[in-house]
Coordinates of C-alpha atoms in Angstrom, one line a residue:
Chain A
M1 CA -29.6 -9.5 -20.7
N2 CA -31.0 -7.2 -18.9
K3 CA -29.4 -4.7 -16.2
K4 CA -30.0 -6.7 -12.9
A5 CA -28.3 -10.3 -14.2
Y6 CA -25.5 -8.7 -15.2
T7 CA -24.8 -7.1 -11.4
I8 CA -25.9 -11.2 -10.4
I9 CA -23.2 -12.3 -12.7
L10 CA -20.7 -9.6 -10.9
L11 CA -21.6 -10.8 -7.4
V12 CA -20.9 -14.2 -8.2
I13 CA -17.8 -13.5 -9.3
G14 CA -16.5 -11.3 -7.2
I15 CA -17.2 -13.3 -3.8
I16 CA -15.6 -16.7 -6.1
F17 CA -12.5 -14.3 -6.4
L18 CA -12.7 -13.0 -2.8
L19 CA -12.1 -17.3 -1.4
V20 CA -9.3 -17.3 -4.2
Y21 CA -7.4 -14.7 -2.6
I22 CA -7.8 -15.6 0.4
F23 CA -6.4 -19.0 -0.4
S24 CA -3.5 -17.5 -3.0
Y25 CA -1.7 -16.5 -0.5
P26 CA 0.1 -19.0 2.3
R27 CA -1.6 -17.6 5.5
T28 CA -1.6 -19.6 8.8
S29 CA -4.1 -20.1 11.5
S30 CA -3.1 -17.1 13.7
I31 CA -1.5 -13.9 12.5
D32 CA 1.1 -13.6 14.7
S33 CA 2.6 -16.6 12.7
L34 CA 2.4 -14.3 10.0
L35 CA 3.9 -11.2 11.5
Y36 CA 7.2 -13.2 10.4
G37 CA 6.6 -15.1 7.4
F38 CA 5.4 -11.3 5.6
D39 CA 7.6 -11.5 1.6
N40 CA 8.1 -7.4 1.8
T41 CA 8.0 -4.7 4.7
N42 CA 4.9 -3.0 4.6
N43 CA 2.5 -5.5 5.4
N44 CA 4.9 -6.5 8.4
L45 CA 5.5 -2.9 9.8
N46 CA 2.1 -2.1 9.3
L47 CA 0.9 -4.7 11.5
V48 CA 3.3 -3.8 13.8
H49 CA 2.0 -0.1 14.2
V50 CA -1.4 -1.2 14.1
R51 CA -1.7 -3.7 16.6
Q52 CA 0.0 -0.9 18.3
Y53 CA -2.5 1.3 18.0
A54 CA -5.2 -0.9 18.5
E55 CA -3.1 -1.6 22.3
T56 CA -2.7 1.8 22.7
G57 CA -4.5 4.3 20.6
S58 CA -1.1 5.7 19.6
F59 CA 1.4 4.6 17.0
K60 CA 4.7 4.5 18.8
I61 CA 6.8 2.1 19.6
P62 CA 8.9 3.0 22.0
L63 CA 12.5 2.8 21.0
P64 CA 14.1 -0.7 23.3
Y65 CA 17.4 -0.3 25.4
K66 CA 16.2 4.1 25.5
D67 CA 19.0 4.8 28.3
Q68 CA 21.7 1.7 27.5
L69 CA 23.1 2.9 24.3
P70 CA 24.9 5.7 22.9
R71 CA 22.7 7.7 19.7
D72 CA 24.3 6.8 16.6
I73 CA 23.5 2.8 18.1
Q74 CA 19.5 4.0 19.4
L75 CA 19.0 5.4 15.4
A76 CA 19.8 2.3 13.8
L77 CA 17.9 0.0 16.3
T78 CA 14.8 1.2 13.7
P79 CA 13.2 -1.5 11.5
R80 CA 14.2 -0.4 6.5
D81 CA 11.3 1.7 6.1
D82 CA 10.0 2.8 9.8
A83 CA 11.3 5.7 11.2
Q84 CA 12.5 7.4 14.2
F85 CA 11.4 10.4 15.9
D86 CA 12.1 11.4 20.2
G87 CA 12.7 8.5 21.2
F88 CA 9.9 6.2 19.7
I89 CA 9.6 3.8 16.5
V90 CA 7.0 5.8 14.5
P91 CA 6.0 4.5 11.1
K92 CA 7.1 5.6 7.6
F93 CA 4.4 4.8 4.9
S94 CA 0.9 7.2 4.7
L95 CA -1.3 7.2 7.7
G96 CA -4.6 7.0 6.3
A97 CA -4.6 3.0 6.2
L98 CA -3.4 2.4 9.1
L99 CA -5.9 4.4 11.0
L100 CA -9.0 2.2 9.1
W101 CA -6.3 -1.0 10.1
G102 CA -5.9 -0.2 13.6
T103 CA -9.7 0.8 13.8
M104 CA -10.4 -2.5 12.2
A105 CA -7.6 -4.5 14.5
T106 CA -8.9 -3.1 18.1
V107 CA -12.6 -4.3 17.7
N108 CA -11.3 -7.9 16.6
E109 CA -7.5 -8.1 14.8
E110 CA -8.7 -11.3 12.3
S111 CA -10.5 -8.9 10.4
L112 CA -7.1 -7.8 8.8
F113 CA -7.0 -11.3 7.2
V114 CA -9.5 -10.4 4.5
I115 CA -8.9 -6.8 4.4
T116 CA -7.0 -6.2 1.6
P117 CA -8.6 -9.8 -0.4
L118 CA -11.8 -7.1 -0.2
M119 CA -10.7 -4.6 -0.9
T120 CA -9.7 -5.4 -4.3
V121 CA -12.5 -7.2 -4.8
L122 CA -14.1 -3.9 -4.2
I123 CA -11.9 -2.1 -6.5
V124 CA -13.2 -4.4 -9.4
F125 CA -16.7 -3.7 -8.3
A126 CA -16.1 0.7 -8.5
L127 CA -14.4 -0.1 -11.8
Y128 CA -17.0 -1.5 -13.0
L129 CA -19.6 1.4 -11.9
I130 CA -16.8 4.2 -13.8
T131 CA -16.8 1.7 -17.0
R132 CA -20.8 1.3 -16.7
R133 CA -21.2 4.2 -16.3
V134 CA -19.1 5.4 -19.0
F135 CA -19.8 2.5 -21.6
D136 CA -21.9 -0.4 -21.2
E137 CA -22.5 -2.8 -19.1
K138 CA -20.7 -5.8 -21.3
I139 CA -17.4 -3.8 -21.3
A140 CA -18.0 -3.0 -18.2
L141 CA -18.5 -6.6 -17.0
I142 CA -15.4 -8.0 -19.5
T143 CA -13.4 -5.3 -18.1
S144 CA -14.2 -6.6 -14.4
V145 CA -13.1 -10.4 -15.3
I146 CA -9.2 -9.0 -16.5
A147 CA -9.3 -6.8 -13.2
F148 CA -9.9 -9.7 -11.7
I149 CA -7.2 -12.1 -13.3
F150 CA -5.0 -9.0 -13.5
P151 CA -0.9 -9.9 -12.1
T152 CA -0.5 -7.2 -10.1
I153 CA -4.2 -7.1 -8.8
W154 CA -4.2 -10.8 -7.5
I155 CA -0.9 -10.7 -6.6
W156 CA -0.1 -7.7 -4.3
G157 CA -3.6 -7.8 -3.1
S158 CA -4.3 -11.6 -1.6
E159 CA -1.3 -9.9 1.0
L160 CA -2.6 -8.5 3.9
L161 CA -1.8 -4.8 4.4
H162 CA -0.7 -3.4 1.7
N163 CA -1.9 0.5 1.5
Q164 CA -2.1 0.6 -2.3
F165 CA -5.7 -1.0 -2.5
P166 CA -7.4 1.2 0.2
A167 CA -6.2 4.2 -2.1
T168 CA -7.2 3.2 -5.5
F169 CA -10.6 1.7 -3.6
F170 CA -11.1 5.2 -2.5
L171 CA -10.0 6.9 -5.7
L172 CA -12.1 4.5 -8.1
L173 CA -15.1 5.2 -6.1
G174 CA -14.5 9.6 -6.1
I175 CA -13.8 8.9 -9.3
F176 CA -16.9 7.8 -10.0
Y177 CA -19.0 9.6 -7.9
F178 CA -17.0 12.7 -9.9
V179 CA -18.3 11.4 -13.0
R180 CA -22.0 11.7 -11.1
L181 CA -21.6 14.9 -9.8
S182 CA -20.6 15.8 -13.9
E183 CA -23.6 15.0 -14.9
N184 CA -25.7 16.1 -11.8
K185 CA -24.7 18.5 -9.8
K186 CA -25.9 17.7 -6.2
G187 CA -25.0 18.2 -2.5
K188 CA -24.4 14.8 -1.9
Y189 CA -22.1 14.1 -5.2
Y190 CA -20.0 16.8 -3.6
F191 CA -20.0 15.4 -0.7
L192 CA -19.9 11.4 -1.6
S193 CA -16.3 12.5 -4.7
A194 CA -14.8 14.9 -1.8
L195 CA -15.0 12.2 1.1
F196 CA -13.6 9.4 -1.2
L197 CA -10.7 11.3 -2.8
A198 CA -9.3 12.8 0.0
S199 CA -9.5 9.6 1.3
S200 CA -7.2 7.9 -1.4
I201 CA -5.1 10.6 -0.5
T202 CA -4.7 10.0 3.6
C203 CA -3.4 6.5 2.4
R204 CA -1.4 7.1 -0.2
Y205 CA 0.0 11.0 -0.5
E206 CA 1.0 10.8 -3.9
M207 CA -3.1 10.0 -4.8
V208 CA -2.9 14.0 -4.7
L209 CA -0.7 14.3 -8.6
L210 CA -4.1 12.3 -9.6
I211 CA -6.8 14.0 -8.4
L212 CA -5.3 17.0 -9.4
P213 CA -7.2 17.8 -12.7
L214 CA -10.4 17.0 -11.2
L215 CA -10.1 19.2 -8.6
F216 CA -9.0 22.5 -11.0
Y217 CA -12.2 21.2 -12.7
V218 CA -14.0 22.0 -9.3
I219 CA -12.7 24.9 -8.6
F220 CA -13.0 26.5 -12.7
K221 CA -16.6 25.8 -12.0
K222 CA -19.4 28.1 -10.8
M223 CA -20.4 26.4 -6.8
S224 CA -22.9 27.9 -4.4
I225 CA -22.0 27.8 -1.2
K226 CA -23.2 25.6 0.0
E227 CA -21.7 23.0 -2.0
S228 CA -18.4 25.2 -1.6
L229 CA -18.6 24.4 2.2
I230 CA -19.5 20.7 1.7
I231 CA -16.7 20.6 0.2
I232 CA -14.4 22.4 2.6
V233 CA -16.1 20.6 5.8
T234 CA -15.2 17.0 4.3
L235 CA -11.9 17.5 3.2
A236 CA -10.7 19.5 7.0
F237 CA -13.1 16.2 8.2
S238 CA -11.0 14.0 6.2
L239 CA -7.4 15.1 5.9
L240 CA -7.4 17.1 9.3
P241 CA -6.6 13.5 11.4
I242 CA -3.6 13.5 8.7
L243 CA -1.9 16.9 10.1
L244 CA -2.6 16.0 13.3
L245 CA -1.1 12.4 13.9
N246 CA 2.6 14.4 11.8
K247 CA 3.0 16.7 14.9
E248 CA 1.6 13.4 17.4
L249 CA 4.8 11.3 15.5
Y250 CA 7.5 13.7 13.7
G251 CA 6.8 16.6 15.5
D252 CA 5.3 19.3 12.7
F253 CA 1.7 19.1 10.9
L254 CA 3.8 18.7 7.8
V255 CA 6.5 16.5 7.9
T256 CA 5.8 13.1 7.3
G257 CA 7.1 9.5 7.9
Y258 CA 9.6 9.3 4.5
Q259 CA 10.9 12.9 5.9
A260 CA 11.1 11.9 9.3
E261 CA 13.3 8.7 8.0
S262 CA 15.1 11.2 5.9
Y263 CA 16.0 12.8 8.9
M264 CA 17.0 9.8 10.5
V265 CA 19.5 8.8 8.1
A266 CA 21.3 11.6 8.0
E267 CA 21.6 12.3 11.1
S268 CA 23.0 8.6 12.0
T269 CA 24.9 8.3 8.5
H270 CA 26.1 12.1 8.2
L271 CA 25.4 11.3 4.3
P272 CA 23.2 14.4 2.5
G273 CA 19.5 11.5 3.5
I274 CA 17.4 10.2 1.1
S275 CA 15.4 12.8 -0.7
Y276 CA 11.8 11.8 -1.2
F277 CA 11.0 14.6 -3.3
F278 CA 10.5 14.8 -6.7
T279 CA 13.3 15.0 -9.3
L280 CA 13.0 14.0 -12.8
K281 CA 15.0 12.3 -13.8
P282 CA 14.4 11.3 -17.7
E283 CA 16.8 8.3 -18.7
F284 CA 15.4 6.2 -14.7
I285 CA 12.0 7.3 -16.5
S286 CA 11.8 6.1 -19.5
K287 CA 13.6 2.7 -18.9
Y288 CA 10.7 2.8 -16.3
V289 CA 8.3 3.2 -18.7
F290 CA 10.0 0.2 -21.2
M291 CA 10.0 -1.3 -17.8
Y292 CA 6.7 -1.4 -16.5
I293 CA 4.5 -0.4 -19.2
F294 CA 5.8 -2.1 -23.0
R295 CA 7.4 -4.8 -21.0
F296 CA 5.1 -6.1 -18.8
V297 CA 1.6 -5.2 -20.6
P298 CA 2.0 -4.1 -24.4
L299 CA -1.5 -5.5 -25.3
L300 CA -3.0 -3.1 -22.4
V301 CA -1.1 -0.1 -23.9
L302 CA -1.5 -0.7 -27.2
G303 CA -5.6 -1.0 -26.7
A304 CA -5.6 2.3 -24.4
I305 CA -3.9 3.7 -27.5
L306 CA -5.7 2.4 -29.9
S307 CA -9.1 3.4 -28.2
L308 CA -8.1 6.9 -28.8
F309 CA -9.1 7.0 -32.6
T310 CA -12.3 5.2 -31.4
I311 CA -13.7 7.2 -28.9
Y312 CA -12.1 10.7 -29.8
K313 CA -15.3 11.4 -32.1
D314 CA -16.9 11.6 -28.4
K315 CA -18.3 14.6 -27.4
G316 CA -18.8 13.3 -24.4
K317 CA -17.7 12.0 -20.7
K318 CA -16.1 8.7 -22.5
K319 CA -13.8 11.6 -24.1
Y320 CA -13.0 13.2 -21.1
I321 CA -12.6 9.7 -19.0
T322 CA -10.4 8.7 -21.5
L323 CA -8.2 11.7 -21.3
Y324 CA -7.9 11.5 -17.8
I325 CA -7.1 8.1 -17.8
L326 CA -4.4 8.8 -19.6
Y327 CA -3.1 11.6 -17.5
V328 CA -3.0 8.9 -14.9
V329 CA -0.7 7.0 -16.6
V330 CA 1.7 9.3 -17.7
V331 CA 1.5 11.0 -14.8
S332 CA 1.7 8.1 -12.4
S333 CA 5.3 7.0 -14.8
I334 CA 7.1 10.4 -14.3
Y335 CA 6.4 10.3 -11.0
Y336 CA 7.3 6.4 -10.0
G337 CA 10.3 6.6 -13.0
G338 CA 11.3 10.4 -11.2
D339 CA 11.8 7.9 -8.1
V340 CA 13.0 5.2 -9.2
T341 CA 16.9 4.0 -8.5
D342 CA 19.3 1.2 -10.6
G343 CA 17.5 -1.6 -8.4
F344 CA 14.5 -2.0 -11.4
Y345 CA 17.3 -3.5 -13.4
L346 CA 15.4 -7.0 -12.2
Y347 CA 12.1 -7.0 -13.8
K348 CA 9.6 -9.1 -11.6
V349 CA 6.0 -9.2 -11.2
N350 CA 5.3 -8.5 -7.7
S351 CA 8.0 -6.0 -7.9
A352 CA 6.7 -2.6 -6.0
F353 CA 7.4 -0.9 -9.7
S354 CA 4.3 -2.6 -10.8
Y355 CA 1.6 -2.2 -7.8
H356 CA 3.1 2.0 -8.6
L357 CA 1.1 2.1 -11.7
M358 CA -1.8 -0.2 -10.5
N359 CA -4.1 2.7 -11.0
G360 CA -3.1 4.0 -15.0
Y361 CA -3.1 -0.5 -15.1
L362 CA -6.8 -0.8 -13.7
L363 CA -8.1 1.9 -15.8
M364 CA -6.7 1.4 -19.1
I365 CA -8.4 -1.6 -18.7
P366 CA -12.6 -0.6 -20.6
L367 CA -9.7 0.8 -22.8
L368 CA -8.9 -2.3 -23.9
V369 CA -12.1 -3.8 -24.1
V370 CA -13.2 -1.1 -25.8
T371 CA -10.5 -1.5 -28.9
I372 CA -11.0 -5.4 -29.1
F373 CA -14.7 -4.9 -29.1
K374 CA -13.7 -2.1 -32.0
V375 CA -11.5 -5.1 -33.4
K376 CA -14.3 -7.6 -33.3
E377 CA -16.9 -5.7 -35.4
L378 CA -14.8 -5.2 -37.4
N379 CA -12.6 -9.4 -38.4
K380 CA -14.5 -10.8 -35.6
P381 CA -12.2 -14.0 -35.3
L382 CA -9.2 -11.5 -34.7
G383 CA -11.0 -9.8 -31.9
I384 CA -11.6 -13.5 -29.8
S385 CA -8.3 -14.2 -30.2
L386 CA -7.0 -11.2 -29.0
F387 CA -8.7 -11.4 -26.0
S388 CA -7.4 -15.2 -25.5
I389 CA -4.2 -14.1 -26.2
F390 CA -4.5 -11.0 -23.3
F391 CA -6.1 -13.7 -21.1
V392 CA -4.1 -16.2 -21.2
I393 CA -1.0 -13.9 -20.5
T394 CA -2.6 -12.8 -17.8
F395 CA -2.9 -15.8 -16.2
I396 CA 0.1 -17.0 -16.8
T397 CA 2.2 -14.2 -16.3
T398 CA 0.4 -13.7 -12.6
F399 CA 0.7 -17.5 -11.6
A400 CA 4.6 -18.4 -13.5
G401 CA 5.6 -15.1 -14.0
I402 CA 9.0 -14.1 -12.1
Y403 CA 8.0 -13.4 -8.5
G404 CA 4.3 -15.2 -9.9
I405 CA 2.3 -16.1 -7.2
I406 CA 3.9 -19.9 -7.2
D407 CA 7.5 -18.2 -6.5
R408 CA 6.1 -15.4 -4.8
N409 CA 4.5 -18.4 -1.4
N410 CA 7.5 -19.8 -1.9
T411 CA 10.0 -17.1 -0.5
V412 CA 7.2 -16.7 2.0
E413 CA 8.0 -19.9 3.2
Q414 CA 11.7 -19.8 3.0
H415 CA 11.6 -16.2 5.4
Y416 CA 9.1 -17.7 7.3
A417 CA 11.5 -21.1 8.2
F418 CA 14.3 -18.4 8.4
S419 CA 12.9 -16.4 10.9
D420 CA 11.6 -19.5 12.7
E421 CA 14.5 -20.6 13.2
I422 CA 16.0 -17.5 14.7
I423 CA 14.2 -17.1 17.2
K424 CA 14.0 -19.8 18.4
K425 CA 17.5 -19.7 18.8
T426 CA 18.2 -16.6 20.3
E427 CA 17.4 -15.1 23.5
P428 CA 14.1 -12.4 23.0
N429 CA 16.4 -9.0 24.6
S430 CA 18.7 -10.3 21.8
V431 CA 20.1 -7.4 18.9
I432 CA 20.0 -8.9 15.5
I433 CA 22.4 -6.9 13.0
V434 CA 20.5 -7.4 9.5
R435 CA 20.6 -6.0 5.9
F436 CA 17.1 -6.6 4.5
S437 CA 15.1 -9.1 7.1
G438 CA 14.9 -7.1 10.2
K439 CA 11.5 -6.2 8.3
F440 CA 10.5 -10.0 9.3
L441 CA 12.6 -10.8 12.5
F442 CA 11.0 -7.1 14.2
P443 CA 9.5 -6.6 16.8
H444 CA 10.0 -10.6 17.9
R445 CA 14.2 -9.2 18.3
N446 CA 15.8 -5.9 17.8
T447 CA 16.9 -5.5 14.6
L448 CA 20.4 -2.9 13.9
Y449 CA 20.3 -1.8 10.1
A450 CA 23.9 -2.4 9.5
P451 CA 23.9 0.3 6.7
V452 CA 22.7 3.2 9.1
L453 CA 24.8 1.3 12.0
A454 CA 27.9 1.5 10.1
P455 CA 28.3 3.6 6.8
P456 CA 30.4 3.9 4.6
D457 CA 33.0 7.0 4.8
P458 CA 31.1 9.4 2.6
S459 CA 34.0 9.7 0.4
S460 CA 33.5 6.5 -1.2
I461 CA 30.1 7.2 -2.3
I462 CA 30.7 7.8 -6.2
N463 CA 27.2 9.5 -6.6
V464 CA 26.8 10.9 -2.8
E465 CA 23.1 12.4 -3.6
E466 CA 21.3 9.9 -5.2
F467 CA 22.4 6.9 -2.6
R468 CA 19.8 4.4 -1.5
L469 CA 20.2 2.9 1.4
P470 CA 19.9 -0.8 0.8
E471 CA 21.9 -0.6 -2.1
I472 CA 24.7 0.9 0.2
E473 CA 27.7 -1.5 2.4
P474 CA 27.9 -1.2 5.1
D475 CA 31.5 -0.7 7.1
F476 CA 32.1 -4.1 8.2
Y477 CA 35.0 -3.0 10.3
L478 CA 33.1 -0.4 12.2
L479 CA 29.9 -2.9 11.9
G480 CA 32.4 -5.0 14.3
E481 CA 33.5 -2.4 16.5
K482 CA 30.0 -1.2 17.4
A483 CA 28.8 -4.6 17.9
A484 CA 31.4 -5.0 20.1
Y485 CA 29.9 -2.2 21.9
I486 CA 26.6 -3.5 22.9
A487 CA 27.5 -7.1 23.3
N488 CA 30.1 -4.9 26.2
Q489 CA 27.1 -3.7 28.0
G490 CA 26.0 -7.5 28.4
I491 CA 23.8 -7.2 25.4
P492 CA 23.1 -10.7 23.4
V493 CA 24.5 -9.9 19.7
Y494 CA 24.1 -12.1 16.6
V495 CA 24.5 -11.2 12.8
T496 CA 23.6 -12.2 10.0
E497 CA 23.8 -11.6 6.0
L498 CA 27.3 -10.4 5.5
K499 CA 27.7 -10.7 2.2
N500 CA 31.3 -13.0 1.7
Q501 CA 34.1 -14.6 3.9
D502 CA 36.0 -10.9 3.6
D503 CA 33.3 -9.1 4.7
L504 CA 32.8 -11.6 7.9
K505 CA 36.9 -11.4 8.7
N506 CA 36.5 -7.8 8.4
F507 CA 34.1 -8.0 10.8
E508 CA 36.0 -10.6 12.8
Q509 CA 39.2 -8.6 13.2
A510 CA 37.5 -5.8 15.2
L511 CA 35.4 -7.9 17.4
S512 CA 38.7 -9.2 18.2
K513 CA 39.8 -5.8 19.2
D514 CA 37.9 -5.8 22.3
G515 CA 38.3 -9.6 22.6
Y516 CA 35.2 -11.2 20.4
G517 CA 34.8 -13.6 18.0
V518 CA 31.7 -14.9 16.7
Q519 CA 30.1 -18.6 16.8
A520 CA 28.3 -19.6 13.6
L521 CA 24.6 -20.6 14.9
R522 CA 24.3 -24.2 13.8
M523 CA 20.9 -23.7 11.4
K524 CA 18.7 -25.2 9.2
V525 CA 18.5 -22.7 6.6
D526 CA 22.2 -21.7 6.1
N527 CA 23.2 -23.3 2.4
I528 CA 24.5 -19.6 1.8
Q529 CA 26.5 -16.7 3.6
Q530 CA 23.9 -14.5 3.4
T531 CA 21.7 -17.1 6.1
K532 CA 24.3 -17.4 7.7
V533 CA 23.7 -16.1 11.9
Y534 CA 26.2 -16.0 14.0
K535 CA 26.7 -14.8 18.2
L536 CA 29.3 -12.8 19.4
V537 CA 30.8 -14.8 22.0
K538 CA 33.7 -13.7 24.8
I539 CA 36.9 -15.3 23.2
Chain B
M1 CA -17.5 -2.1 11.5
L2 CA -16.4 -2.5 7.4
F3 CA -20.1 -2.9 6.6
L4 CA -22.9 -2.3 8.2
P5 CA -22.6 1.5 9.4
G6 CA -21.9 2.2 5.1
F7 CA -25.2 0.7 4.6
A8 CA -27.2 2.8 7.1
W9 CA -26.3 5.4 5.7
S10 CA -26.5 4.5 1.8
F11 CA -30.0 4.5 2.2
V12 CA -29.6 8.1 3.1
F13 CA -28.1 9.5 0.2
F14 CA -30.5 7.1 -2.2
K15 CA -33.6 5.5 -1.8
K16 CA -33.9 1.2 -2.3
D17 CA -34.2 1.5 -6.1
E18 CA -32.3 3.8 -6.5
I19 CA -28.5 2.1 -6.8
D20 CA -28.2 -1.7 -7.8
W21 CA -26.3 -3.3 -5.9
I22 CA -23.3 -3.5 -7.2
E23 CA -23.2 0.4 -5.6
R24 CA -24.9 0.0 -2.7
I25 CA -21.9 -2.5 -1.1
A26 CA -18.9 -0.2 -2.1
L27 CA -21.0 2.6 -1.4
S28 CA -21.6 0.9 2.6
F29 CA -17.9 -0.6 2.5
G30 CA -16.8 2.7 1.5
L31 CA -18.4 4.9 3.5
S32 CA -18.1 2.7 6.6
I33 CA -14.5 2.4 5.9
A34 CA -13.6 6.0 5.3
I35 CA -16.5 7.7 8.0
V36 CA -15.7 5.3 11.6
P37 CA -11.7 5.5 11.6
L38 CA -12.7 9.1 11.2
V39 CA -15.4 9.2 13.9
V40 CA -13.4 7.5 15.6
F41 CA -10.3 9.3 15.5
W42 CA -11.6 13.1 16.0
L43 CA -13.4 11.4 19.3
N44 CA -10.0 10.2 21.0
Y45 CA -8.7 13.3 19.6
F46 CA -11.6 15.9 20.7
L47 CA -13.2 14.2 23.2
G48 CA -10.7 11.3 24.9
V49 CA -12.8 8.9 24.3
K50 CA -10.2 6.0 24.1
V51 CA -10.1 3.2 21.4
N52 CA -10.8 -0.1 22.4
F53 CA -12.7 -2.3 21.7
L54 CA -16.1 -0.9 24.0
N55 CA -15.8 2.2 22.1
V56 CA -15.3 1.6 18.5
S57 CA -19.0 -0.8 18.8
I58 CA -20.3 1.9 20.3
I59 CA -18.9 4.3 18.0
I60 CA -20.2 2.1 14.8
L61 CA -23.5 1.9 16.2
A62 CA -24.1 5.2 16.5
L63 CA -23.5 6.1 13.2
T64 CA -25.9 3.0 12.1
V65 CA -28.8 4.2 14.4
T66 CA -28.4 8.1 13.7
A67 CA -28.5 7.0 9.6
A68 CA -32.1 5.3 10.5
V69 CA -33.4 8.3 12.9
I70 CA -32.3 10.7 9.5
L71 CA -33.8 7.9 7.3
K72 CA -36.8 7.5 9.2
G73 CA -37.8 11.0 9.7
K74 CA -37.3 11.6 5.7
I75 CA -39.8 8.9 5.1
L76 CA -42.2 11.0 8.0
K77 CA -41.8 13.3 5.5

């Protein structure tokens, strides 16, 4: 086949998969109804802030009941994974992708429906370009087909607003133009690689770790003044908006949303706060690597490692890109592995930990294909069998794995049914005390985040330095006292996601001091304690 | 917004037959989604241009036309 034929085949497959991704997620006719059907917090909060930007030109959302409630309760009026600063609810996540989606929503909000599936296809195109440049067309095409069906890509890429996807697209495109730059030092390659790599950092700040080797390469290579100027101006053009937005949203050029959330939680709970800075925890890293590399994609890892034996003799770009890919995998594992907690013992395909390693997974695919081609050269039936096994495992994991597409879509529909019912049965000005569902009830209702509203006594937490907010148990007696205070202001108050009857008893006991009790709402979806919804009523 | 400005700029960087369609498509989307939000942000920050449908549309058009003018200049040279 000639070069053109490969291009046409990839274009056709890309268009098919764009449609497949779009229809893999339970999208409904309006983006409004999707707002409370999301199954992960990023989507919902991203959309809320994006809409705010499209309407007002700012991501800040005014805090409800700002002058009516005391500061400790105000601080809890922030949905999980958002932050609060200076009387506004502000985004916690990296701001580059929000800027992109916000600009898109200004022109046409419906375009947000397709942006992540489109990014997913573009990611595969960028991977094709790198692989073709480093290896050849055939390896690049097979790599692309595997990437299209890869579980992490398909499952996360069919969702709506996920900042990993623009970040990865920019990273891969940046790497591609970096490879071009290493071959031919033209000004346009300096500009394109700097622009895309910087854009990648704005979408996910930790990308800076993956870009470090490329940065060192540029620093230690001799550059003309013109080339240096191109890089500096491009970086300033791309990165300064984030610093300026930090100042506007969090009060300081160098404070990010992650730190703002940490300060907010620390002020409210008097606990030391969540550390978002890298801490080396070898025990967690080894478990993470075992769980999400060796167990999740064993053949991929094996293929990547074996490829070293076929490529080590190469003195050119193949060797360098292979070493860089291994660097990406190792650094991602150390960074994300060091940041995880015990929560990751539950192995599932749509876990955040699976997309954290997405760059590594994607870049390892060409190495696997190189290895299988080598095996095929030595023993054709064995090579074809390996391909088939990998293909089938990948496909089954995507669909029928724990929280694969089938499971994920059921969860989305359950969330939709749950939030739809709550919204129909509660007043628009009410506040709902929640533990996890703030992510899809906000902004339709004001949500109070229980662990921040009623934190446990710090002395009751065994390892106070390493606590994670969603994992801590609120003090239900304190929660009752605060709920009664809010109800006394004339605000309708509801509570949901109480874990068991003991929590409810403690909650009711505190309420009774102020003459309040609870009345369970009749819900269609209330077969388990966590989905029951109670309204505070005067006894 | 997602394609057109980047598509026009891709011809400024690479002549018609210098790159194939896969690279042209990836580059067009990449340039558009990287540059348009940043230009909108900078114009809002320095000149107070409001972020709304009309202004963003004009910026997209201006970026596309600028690329076309540069291209025309290159061809005439």
